[in-house]
């Protein structure tokens, strides 16, 4: 639990630092990834944010080794509250009443999903250690394709003239799918980390799909997330991304790694209702931004 809370602080702080850095940089785009990387790597503030996120990743490894997937997601999602507070305090971002209600409903939905997996008895805290590789690829490859397609669709709409500024919900969902795959890969990597037989563990890890999924989602997610974060409010796009990642990991990760599903009707109802509520809230969230963003100039109105 302590590692999860540390991870929340590092992730929230990292996103805020990156957002502040991006506000001072020229417009970045996924169509010019080399230029994007050159710009962000030339910003000390952005590098500090990236290091904070990397440290949060390290804390996640410790969490996944000791907690079930769904319980870990419940602790991670609590960081949304800190992220919204930091965004308002340090970035000057304002959330509308509708968005605050939506974020509250998302927190409730994810809490319901977590509670559905906290069963009593000897197997309450069973932690899955590995998953069949074909199953992992069957889950992850279509998810990556869906995330890329959704992001490209959002990009095409963003390039239209005379459009209203977007809130970034579509970007958040797309990046959330990529990070959901990354989260499953983190879980897989953590299952190979042992204090004995390090050589065999490393060899087994390299034979698994997890490090390669991490490399792909890390590099690709970096480019996609930075372009989206520069355009949209961190206080909205990051919670949407986190919600998708947590739901994806809690549901598909639990199935893939063989962690037990709830067999009690009440807990099963909590799982289904929480998932449906979160998806419904995401679909109902406003697609156009009517609030000001003092920390980031509106660069969407500039034709490509």
Coordinates of C-alpha atoms in Angstrom, one line a residue:
X1 CA 0.0 0.0 0.0
X2 CA 2.9 2.4 0.8
X3 CA 4.4 1.7 -2.6
X4 CA 1.1 2.4 -4.3
X5 CA 0.7 5.7 -2.6
X6 CA 4.3 6.7 -3.5
X7 CA 3.5 5.7 -7.1
X8 CA 0.4 8.0 -7.0
X9 CA 2.5 10.9 -5.9
X10 CA 5.2 10.3 -8.4
X11 CA 2.8 9.8 -11.3
X12 CA 0.6 12.9 -10.5
X13 CA 3.7 15.1 -10.0
X14 CA 5.3 13.7 -13.2
X15 CA 2.2 14.5 -15.3
X16 CA 2.0 18.1 -13.9
X17 CA 5.7 18.8 -14.5
X18 CA 5.4 17.5 -18.1
X19 CA 2.3 19.6 -18.7
X20 CA 4.0 22.7 -17.5
X21 CA 7.0 22.0 -19.7
X22 CA 4.9 21.4 -22.7
X23 CA 3.1 24.7 -22.2
X24 CA 6.4 26.5 -22.9
X25 CA 7.3 24.4 -26.0
X26 CA 6.3 24.8 -29.6
X27 CA 3.4 22.7 -30.8
X28 CA 4.3 19.0 -31.0
X29 CA 2.7 16.4 -33.2
X30 CA 2.8 12.6 -33.6
X31 CA 3.5 13.1 -37.3
X32 CA 7.0 14.3 -36.4
X33 CA 8.1 12.1 -33.5
X34 CA 11.8 12.9 -33.8
X35 CA 11.1 16.6 -33.4
X36 CA 8.8 15.9 -30.5
X37 CA 11.5 13.9 -28.7
X38 CA 14.2 16.5 -29.4
X39 CA 12.0 19.3 -28.0
X40 CA 11.0 17.5 -24.8
X41 CA 14.4 16.1 -24.1
X42 CA 15.7 19.7 -24.3
X43 CA 13.5 20.7 -21.4
X44 CA 14.9 20.1 -17.9
X45 CA 11.4 20.5 -16.4
X46 CA 10.0 17.8 -18.8
X47 CA 12.9 15.5 -17.9
X48 CA 12.2 15.9 -14.2
X49 CA 8.6 14.9 -14.9
X50 CA 9.7 11.9 -17.0
X51 CA 12.0 10.7 -14.2
X52 CA 9.1 11.1 -11.7
X53 CA 6.9 8.9 -13.9
X54 CA 9.8 6.3 -14.3
X55 CA 10.1 6.2 -10.5
X56 CA 6.4 5.6 -10.3
X57 CA 6.8 2.7 -12.7
X58 CA 9.4 1.2 -10.3
X59 CA 6.9 1.5 -7.4
X60 CA 4.3 -0.3 -9.5
X61 CA 6.5 -3.3 -9.8
X62 CA 6.6 -3.7 -6.1
X63 CA 2.8 -3.3 -5.9
X64 CA 2.0 -6.0 -8.5
X65 CA 4.2 -8.5 -6.7
X66 CA 2.2 -8.3 -3.5
X67 CA -1.4 -7.3 -4.4
X68 CA -4.0 -8.7 -6.7
X69 CA -4.4 -6.8 -9.9
X70 CA -7.8 -5.3 -9.0
X71 CA -6.8 -4.2 -5.5
X72 CA -3.7 -2.5 -7.0
X73 CA -5.9 -0.6 -9.5
X74 CA -8.1 0.6 -6.7
X75 CA -5.0 2.1 -4.9
X76 CA -3.6 3.6 -8.1
X77 CA -6.9 5.3 -9.1
X78 CA -7.0 7.2 -5.8
X79 CA -4.2 9.3 -7.3
X80 CA -6.8 11.0 -9.5
X81 CA -7.8 13.2 -6.6
X82 CA -4.2 14.4 -6.1
X83 CA -3.8 14.9 -9.9
X84 CA -6.9 17.2 -10.1
X85 CA -5.8 19.1 -7.0
X86 CA -2.3 19.7 -8.4
X87 CA -3.6 20.7 -11.8
X88 CA -5.9 23.3 -10.2
X89 CA -3.1 24.6 -7.9
X90 CA -0.1 24.5 -10.2
X91 CA -1.6 24.7 -13.7
X92 CA -4.5 26.9 -13.1
X93 CA -6.9 24.4 -14.8
X94 CA -10.6 24.7 -14.0
X95 CA -13.0 21.8 -14.1
X96 CA -16.7 22.4 -14.7
X97 CA -19.4 21.1 -12.4
X98 CA -20.3 18.4 -14.9
X99 CA -16.7 17.2 -15.1
X100 CA -16.4 17.1 -11.3
X101 CA -19.5 15.0 -11.1
X102 CA -18.2 12.7 -13.8
X103 CA -14.8 12.3 -12.0
X104 CA -16.7 11.4 -8.8
X105 CA -18.8 8.9 -10.7
X106 CA -15.6 7.4 -12.2
X107 CA -14.0 7.0 -8.7
X108 CA -17.2 5.3 -7.5
X109 CA -17.3 3.0 -10.5
X110 CA -13.7 1.9 -10.0
X111 CA -14.2 1.4 -6.3
X112 CA -17.1 -0.9 -7.1
X113 CA -14.9 -2.9 -9.4
X114 CA -12.2 -3.2 -6.7
X115 CA -14.7 -4.2 -4.0
X116 CA -16.1 -6.9 -6.2
X117 CA -12.7 -8.7 -6.1
X118 CA -12.0 -8.5 -2.4
X119 CA -13.3 -11.8 -1.3
X120 CA -13.1 -13.4 2.1
X121 CA -11.5 -16.7 2.9
X122 CA -8.0 -18.2 2.4
X123 CA -7.8 -17.2 -1.2
X124 CA -8.8 -13.6 -0.8
X125 CA -5.5 -12.2 -1.8
X126 CA -4.4 -14.7 -4.4
X127 CA -1.9 -13.0 -6.7
X128 CA -1.6 -14.4 -10.2
X129 CA 2.0 -14.9 -11.3
X130 CA 1.9 -15.6 -15.0
X131 CA -0.5 -15.9 -18.0
X132 CA -0.4 -18.0 -21.2
X133 CA 1.6 -16.0 -23.8
X134 CA -0.9 -16.6 -26.6
X135 CA -3.7 -15.3 -24.4
X136 CA -1.7 -12.2 -23.5
X137 CA -1.1 -11.5 -27.2
X138 CA -4.7 -12.2 -28.1
X139 CA -5.8 -9.6 -25.5
X140 CA -3.1 -7.0 -26.2
X141 CA -2.7 -6.9 -30.0
X142 CA -6.3 -5.9 -30.7
X143 CA -6.2 -3.4 -27.9
X144 CA -3.1 -1.7 -29.3
X145 CA -4.8 -1.6 -32.7
X146 CA -7.9 -0.1 -31.3
X147 CA -6.0 2.6 -29.4
X148 CA -4.0 3.6 -32.5
X149 CA -7.2 3.8 -34.6
X150 CA -9.0 5.9 -32.0
X151 CA -6.1 8.3 -31.7
X152 CA -5.9 8.7 -35.4
X153 CA -9.6 9.4 -35.6
X154 CA -9.3 12.0 -32.9
X155 CA -6.4 13.6 -34.8
X156 CA -8.4 13.8 -38.0
X157 CA -11.2 15.6 -36.2
X158 CA -8.8 17.9 -34.5
X159 CA -7.4 19.1 -37.9
X160 CA -10.7 20.3 -39.1
X161 CA -11.1 24.1 -39.4
X162 CA -13.6 26.0 -37.3
X163 CA -14.0 23.3 -34.7
X164 CA -14.4 23.8 -31.0
X165 CA -11.5 22.9 -28.7
X166 CA -11.6 19.2 -27.6
X167 CA -11.6 18.1 -24.0
X168 CA -9.4 15.2 -25.0
X169 CA -11.7 12.3 -24.0
X170 CA -10.9 10.4 -27.2
X171 CA -7.2 11.0 -26.7
X172 CA -7.5 9.8 -23.1
X173 CA -9.3 6.6 -24.0
X174 CA -6.8 5.8 -26.8
X175 CA -3.7 6.4 -24.6
X176 CA -5.4 4.5 -21.8
X177 CA -5.7 1.4 -24.0
X178 CA -2.0 1.6 -24.7
X179 CA -1.1 2.0 -21.0
X180 CA -3.5 -0.8 -20.2
X181 CA -1.4 -3.1 -22.3
X182 CA 1.7 -1.6 -20.6
X183 CA 0.2 -2.3 -17.2
X184 CA -0.4 -6.0 -18.1
X185 CA 3.3 -6.1 -19.3
X186 CA 4.4 -4.6 -15.9
X187 CA 2.4 -7.3 -14.1
X188 CA 4.1 -9.9 -16.3
X189 CA 7.6 -8.5 -15.7
X190 CA 7.0 -8.4 -12.0
X191 CA 6.2 -12.1 -12.0
X192 CA 9.6 -12.9 -13.4
X193 CA 11.5 -10.8 -10.9
X194 CA 13.0 -13.1 -8.2
X195 CA 15.8 -12.7 -5.7
X196 CA 17.3 -16.1 -6.5
X197 CA 18.2 -17.6 -9.9
X198 CA 18.5 -14.1 -11.5
X199 CA 20.1 -15.5 -14.7
X200 CA 17.2 -18.0 -15.3
X201 CA 14.7 -15.3 -14.4
X202 CA 16.2 -12.9 -16.9
X203 CA 16.3 -15.5 -19.6
X204 CA 12.7 -16.4 -19.0
X205 CA 11.7 -12.7 -19.1
X206 CA 13.4 -12.2 -22.4
X207 CA 11.6 -15.3 -23.8
X208 CA 8.3 -13.7 -22.8
X209 CA 6.3 -11.0 -24.7
X210 CA 6.3 -8.7 -21.7
X211 CA 9.5 -6.6 -22.2
X212 CA 8.7 -6.1 -25.9
X213 CA 5.2 -5.0 -25.1
X214 CA 6.7 -2.6 -22.5
X215 CA 9.2 -1.2 -25.0
X216 CA 6.5 -0.6 -27.7
X217 CA 3.9 0.9 -25.4
X218 CA 6.5 3.0 -23.7
X219 CA 7.9 4.5 -26.8
X220 CA 4.6 4.8 -28.7
X221 CA 2.7 5.9 -25.6
X222 CA 5.3 8.6 -24.9
X223 CA 4.8 10.3 -28.3
X224 CA 1.0 10.0 -28.3
X225 CA 0.5 11.1 -24.7
X226 CA 2.8 14.2 -25.0
X227 CA 1.0 15.5 -28.1
X228 CA -2.4 15.0 -26.4
X229 CA -1.3 16.4 -23.0
X230 CA -0.1 19.6 -24.7
X231 CA -3.5 20.1 -26.4
X232 CA -5.8 19.2 -23.5
X233 CA -6.2 19.8 -19.8
X234 CA -4.2 17.4 -17.6
X235 CA -7.1 17.5 -15.1
X236 CA -9.3 15.8 -17.6
X237 CA -7.2 13.8 -20.0
X238 CA -5.2 12.0 -17.3
X239 CA -8.2 10.9 -15.3
X240 CA -9.9 9.5 -18.4
X241 CA -6.6 7.7 -19.4
X242 CA -6.2 6.4 -15.9
X243 CA -9.8 5.1 -15.8
X244 CA -9.5 3.2 -19.0
X245 CA -6.1 1.8 -17.9
X246 CA -7.5 0.7 -14.5
X247 CA -10.6 -0.9 -15.9
X248 CA -8.7 -2.6 -18.7
X249 CA -6.1 -4.0 -16.3
X250 CA -8.6 -5.0 -13.5
X251 CA -10.9 -6.9 -15.8
X252 CA -8.7 -8.4 -18.5
X253 CA -5.7 -8.7 -16.3
X254 CA -7.7 -10.6 -13.7
X255 CA -8.9 -13.0 -16.4
X256 CA -5.5 -13.4 -18.1
X257 CA -3.5 -14.0 -14.9
X258 CA -6.1 -16.4 -13.5
X259 CA -7.0 -14.4 -10.5
X260 CA -10.4 -15.5 -9.2
X261 CA -13.6 -13.9 -10.3
X262 CA -16.3 -13.1 -7.7
X263 CA -18.7 -16.0 -7.2
X264 CA -21.1 -14.2 -4.9
X265 CA -24.0 -12.5 -6.6
X266 CA -23.5 -9.2 -4.9
X267 CA -19.8 -8.9 -5.8
X268 CA -20.5 -10.0 -9.3
X269 CA -23.1 -7.3 -9.6
X270 CA -20.6 -4.7 -8.2
X271 CA -18.1 -5.7 -10.9
X272 CA -20.7 -5.4 -13.8
X273 CA -22.3 -2.3 -12.5
X274 CA -19.0 -0.6 -11.8
X275 CA -17.7 -1.4 -15.3
X276 CA -21.0 -0.2 -17.0
X277 CA -21.0 3.0 -14.9
X278 CA -17.4 3.9 -15.9
X279 CA -18.0 3.3 -19.6
X280 CA -21.3 5.2 -19.5
X281 CA -19.6 8.2 -17.8
X282 CA -16.8 8.2 -20.4
X283 CA -19.3 8.2 -23.2
X284 CA -21.3 11.0 -21.6
X285 CA -18.4 13.3 -20.8
X286 CA -18.3 16.5 -22.9
X287 CA -16.3 16.3 -26.1
X288 CA -15.7 20.1 -26.4
X289 CA -13.8 22.3 -24.0
X290 CA -15.5 25.5 -22.9
X291 CA -13.1 26.4 -20.1
X292 CA -10.0 28.5 -20.4
X293 CA -6.5 27.0 -20.1
X294 CA -4.2 29.7 -18.8
X295 CA -1.2 27.4 -18.6
X296 CA -1.4 26.3 -22.3
X297 CA -2.0 28.5 -25.3
X298 CA -4.7 27.3 -27.6
X299 CA -2.7 25.9 -30.4
X300 CA -5.4 23.7 -31.9
X301 CA -6.7 26.6 -34.0
X302 CA -3.4 26.7 -36.0
X303 CA -3.8 24.8 -39.3
X304 CA -1.2 22.0 -39.8

